[in-house]
Amino acid sequence: MAERHAARDQYDRDQADWLTKLRSLAEPPKPDDDFPAFLLATQPFADLARKLIKIDSRQQLTVEIADELDWFLRVFADYLRTEDGEEVFPETPHVIC
């Protein structure tokens, strides 16, 4: 958790910029002040950031990008608060036919 907060501090400017952008694109509830918007300035999320950079409103998003954004907002909502429940891709039961 300390590493996450240190990264957030390192990306302070990106945090402010991306949080503003995400709040204009997200459906309610809007991201809280502690949402890790700075993650969009990191390599793992460069593709999503590139898709969002020139978008100014939710209405401009394609369905695919809106779905990706909604996933990002949902999955990382508690990233700076807790490590509980981080199994993003839980094992799916195998169905034998």
Coordinates of N, CA and C in Angstrom, one line a residue:
M1 N 0.8 -1.2 0.0 CA 0.0 0.0 0.0 C 0.9 1.3 0.0
A2 N 2.0 1.2 0.7 CA 2.9 2.4 0.8 C 3.4 2.7 -0.6
E3 N 3.7 1.6 -1.4 CA 4.3 1.8 -2.7 C 3.2 2.5 -3.6
R4 N 2.0 2.2 -3.5 CA 0.9 2.8 -4.2 C 0.8 4.3 -3.9
H5 N 0.9 4.6 -2.7 CA 0.8 6.0 -2.3 C 2.0 6.8 -2.8
A6 N 3.1 6.2 -2.7 CA 4.4 6.8 -3.2 C 4.2 7.1 -4.7
A7 N 3.7 6.1 -5.5 CA 3.5 6.3 -6.9 C 2.5 7.4 -7.2
R8 N 1.5 7.4 -6.4 CA 0.5 8.5 -6.5 C 1.1 9.9 -6.3
D9 N 2.0 10.0 -5.3 CA 2.7 11.2 -5.1 C 3.7 11.6 -6.2
Q10 N 4.3 10.6 -6.8 CA 5.2 10.8 -7.9 C 4.5 11.3 -9.1
Y11 N 3.3 10.9 -9.3 CA 2.5 11.3 -10.5 C 1.5 12.3 -10.1
D12 N 1.8 13.2 -9.2 CA 0.9 14.2 -8.7 C 0.2 15.0 -9.8
R13 N 1.0 15.6 -10.7 CA 0.4 16.4 -11.8 C -0.5 15.5 -12.7
D14 N -0.1 14.3 -13.0 CA -0.9 13.4 -13.8 C -2.2 13.1 -13.1
Q15 N -2.1 12.9 -11.8 CA -3.3 12.6 -11.0 C -4.3 13.7 -11.2
A16 N -3.9 14.9 -11.0 CA -4.9 16.0 -11.1 C -5.5 16.1 -12.5
D17 N -4.7 16.0 -13.5 CA -5.1 16.1 -14.9 C -6.1 15.0 -15.3
W18 N -5.7 13.7 -15.0 CA -6.5 12.6 -15.3 C -7.8 12.5 -14.5
L19 N -7.7 12.9 -13.2 CA -8.9 12.9 -12.4 C -10.0 13.8 -13.0
T20 N -9.6 15.0 -13.4 CA -10.5 15.9 -14.0 C -11.1 15.3 -15.3
K21 N -10.2 14.7 -16.1 CA -10.7 14.1 -17.3 C -11.7 13.0 -17.0
L22 N -11.3 12.1 -16.1 CA -12.2 11.0 -15.8 C -13.6 11.4 -15.2
R23 N -13.6 12.5 -14.5 CA -14.8 12.9 -13.9 C -15.7 13.5 -15.0
S24 N -15.2 14.0 -16.1 CA -16.0 14.4 -17.2 C -16.5 13.3 -18.1
L25 N -15.8 12.1 -18.0 CA -16.2 11.0 -18.8 C -17.0 9.9 -18.1
A26 N -16.9 9.9 -16.8 CA -17.5 8.8 -16.0 C -19.0 9.0 -15.8
E27 N -19.7 7.9 -15.8 CA -21.1 8.0 -15.3 C -21.1 8.0 -13.8
P28 N -22.2 8.5 -13.2 CA -22.2 8.5 -11.7 C -22.2 7.1 -11.2
P29 N -21.5 6.9 -10.1 CA -20.8 7.9 -9.3 C -19.5 8.3 -9.9
K30 N -19.2 9.5 -9.8 CA -17.9 10.0 -10.3 C -16.7 9.6 -9.4
P31 N -15.5 9.4 -10.0 CA -14.4 9.0 -9.2 C -14.1 9.9 -8.0
D32 N -13.8 9.3 -6.8 CA -13.5 10.1 -5.6 C -12.2 10.8 -5.8
D33 N -11.8 11.7 -4.9 CA -10.5 12.4 -4.9 C -9.4 11.4 -4.8
D34 N -9.6 10.2 -4.1 CA -8.5 9.3 -4.0 C -8.5 8.2 -5.1
F35 N -9.3 8.4 -6.1 CA -9.2 7.4 -7.2 C -7.8 7.6 -7.9
P36 N -7.2 6.4 -8.2 CA -5.8 6.5 -8.8 C -5.8 6.8 -10.3
A37 N -6.3 8.0 -10.7 CA -6.3 8.4 -12.1 C -4.9 8.4 -12.7
F38 N -3.9 8.6 -11.8 CA -2.5 8.7 -12.3 C -2.1 7.4 -13.0
L39 N -2.8 6.3 -12.8 CA -2.5 5.0 -13.4 C -2.5 5.2 -15.0
L40 N -3.3 6.1 -15.5 CA -3.4 6.3 -16.9 C -2.1 6.9 -17.4
A41 N -1.2 7.4 -16.6 CA 0.1 7.9 -17.0 C 1.2 6.9 -17.0
T42 N 0.8 5.6 -16.7 CA 1.8 4.6 -16.6 C 1.6 3.6 -17.8
Q43 N 2.7 2.9 -18.1 CA 2.7 2.1 -19.3 C 1.6 1.0 -19.4
P44 N 1.2 0.4 -18.3 CA 0.1 -0.6 -18.5 C -1.2 0.0 -19.0
F45 N -1.4 1.2 -18.8 CA -2.7 1.9 -19.2 C -2.5 2.9 -20.3
A46 N -1.3 2.8 -21.0 CA -1.1 3.8 -22.1 C -2.1 3.7 -23.2
D47 N -2.5 2.5 -23.5 CA -3.5 2.3 -24.6 C -4.8 3.0 -24.3
L48 N -5.3 2.8 -23.1 CA -6.6 3.4 -22.7 C -6.4 4.9 -22.6
A49 N -5.3 5.4 -22.1 CA -5.0 6.8 -22.0 C -5.0 7.5 -23.4
R50 N -4.4 6.8 -24.4 CA -4.4 7.3 -25.7 C -5.8 7.4 -26.3
K51 N -6.6 6.4 -26.0 CA -8.0 6.5 -26.5 C -8.8 7.6 -25.9
L52 N -8.5 8.0 -24.6 CA -9.2 9.0 -23.9 C -8.7 10.4 -24.1
I53 N -7.5 10.6 -24.5 CA -6.9 11.9 -24.5 C -7.6 13.0 -25.2
K54 N -8.2 12.7 -26.3 CA -8.9 13.7 -27.1 C -10.4 13.7 -26.9
I55 N -10.9 12.9 -26.0 CA -12.3 12.8 -25.7 C -12.7 13.8 -24.6
D56 N -13.8 14.6 -24.9 CA -14.2 15.6 -23.9 C -15.5 15.3 -23.2
S57 N -16.2 14.3 -23.7 CA -17.5 14.0 -23.0 C -17.8 12.5 -23.2
R58 N -18.7 12.0 -22.3 CA -19.1 10.6 -22.4 C -19.7 10.3 -23.7
Q59 N -20.4 11.2 -24.3 CA -21.1 11.0 -25.5 C -20.2 10.7 -26.7
Q60 N -19.0 11.1 -26.6 CA -18.0 10.9 -27.7 C -17.3 9.5 -27.6
L61 N -17.5 8.8 -26.5 CA -16.9 7.5 -26.4 C -17.7 6.4 -27.2
T62 N -16.9 5.6 -27.9 CA -17.5 4.4 -28.5 C -18.0 3.5 -27.4
V63 N -18.8 2.5 -27.7 CA -19.3 1.5 -26.8 C -18.1 0.8 -26.2
E64 N -17.1 0.4 -27.0 CA -16.0 -0.4 -26.6 C -15.1 0.4 -25.6
I65 N -14.9 1.7 -25.9 CA -14.0 2.5 -25.0 C -14.8 2.8 -23.7
A66 N -16.1 3.0 -23.8 CA -16.9 3.3 -22.6 C -16.8 2.0 -21.7
D67 N -16.9 0.9 -22.3 CA -16.8 -0.4 -21.5 C -15.5 -0.5 -20.8
E68 N -14.4 -0.2 -21.6 CA -13.1 -0.3 -21.0 C -12.9 0.7 -19.9
L69 N -13.4 1.9 -20.1 CA -13.3 3.0 -19.1 C -14.1 2.6 -17.8
D70 N -15.3 2.1 -18.0 CA -16.1 1.7 -16.9 C -15.4 0.5 -16.1
W71 N -14.8 -0.4 -16.8 CA -14.1 -1.5 -16.2 C -12.9 -0.9 -15.3
F72 N -12.1 0.0 -15.9 CA -11.0 0.7 -15.2 C -11.5 1.4 -13.9
L73 N -12.6 2.1 -14.1 CA -13.1 2.9 -12.9 C -13.6 1.9 -11.8
R74 N -14.2 0.9 -12.2 CA -14.8 -0.1 -11.2 C -13.7 -0.9 -10.5
V75 N -12.7 -1.4 -11.3 CA -11.7 -2.3 -10.8 C -10.7 -1.5 -9.9
F76 N -10.4 -0.3 -10.2 CA -9.4 0.5 -9.4 C -10.0 1.5 -8.4
A77 N -11.3 1.4 -8.2 CA -11.9 2.4 -7.3 C -11.3 2.4 -5.9
D78 N -10.9 1.2 -5.4 CA -10.3 1.1 -4.0 C -8.8 0.9 -4.0
Y79 N -8.1 1.1 -5.1 CA -6.7 0.8 -5.2 C -5.9 1.5 -4.2
L80 N -6.2 2.7 -3.8 CA -5.4 3.4 -2.8 C -6.0 3.2 -1.4
R81 N -7.0 2.4 -1.2 CA -7.7 2.2 0.1 C -7.4 0.9 0.7
T82 N -7.3 -0.1 -0.2 CA -7.3 -1.5 0.3 C -6.7 -2.4 -0.7
E83 N -6.2 -3.5 -0.2 CA -5.7 -4.6 -1.1 C -6.7 -5.8 -1.2
D84 N -7.7 -5.6 -0.4 CA -8.8 -6.7 -0.3 C -9.5 -6.8 -1.6
G85 N -9.9 -8.0 -2.0 CA -10.8 -8.2 -3.2 C -10.1 -7.8 -4.5
E86 N -8.8 -8.0 -4.6 CA -8.1 -7.7 -5.8 C -8.1 -8.8 -6.8
E87 N -8.8 -9.8 -6.6 CA -8.8 -10.9 -7.6 C -9.7 -10.4 -8.8
V88 N -9.1 -9.7 -9.7 CA -9.8 -9.1 -10.8 C -10.3 -10.1 -11.8
F89 N -9.5 -11.2 -12.0 CA -9.9 -12.2 -12.9 C -10.0 -13.5 -12.2
P90 N -11.0 -13.7 -11.4 CA -11.1 -14.9 -10.6 C -11.2 -16.1 -11.6
E91 N -10.8 -17.3 -11.0 CA -10.9 -18.5 -11.8 C -12.4 -18.8 -12.1
T92 N -12.6 -19.1 -13.3 CA -14.0 -19.5 -13.7 C -14.1 -21.0 -13.6
P93 N -15.2 -21.5 -13.1 CA -15.4 -22.9 -13.0 C -15.4 -23.5 -14.3
H94 N -14.8 -24.7 -14.5 CA -14.8 -25.4 -15.7 C -16.1 -26.2 -15.8
V95 N -16.8 -26.1 -16.9 CA -18.0 -26.8 -17.1 C -17.7 -28.0 -18.0
I96 N -18.1 -29.2 -17.5 CA -17.8 -30.4 -18.3 C -19.2 -30.8 -19.0
C97 N -19.1 -30.9 -20.2 CA -20.3 -31.2 -21.0 C -20.4 -32.6 -21.4

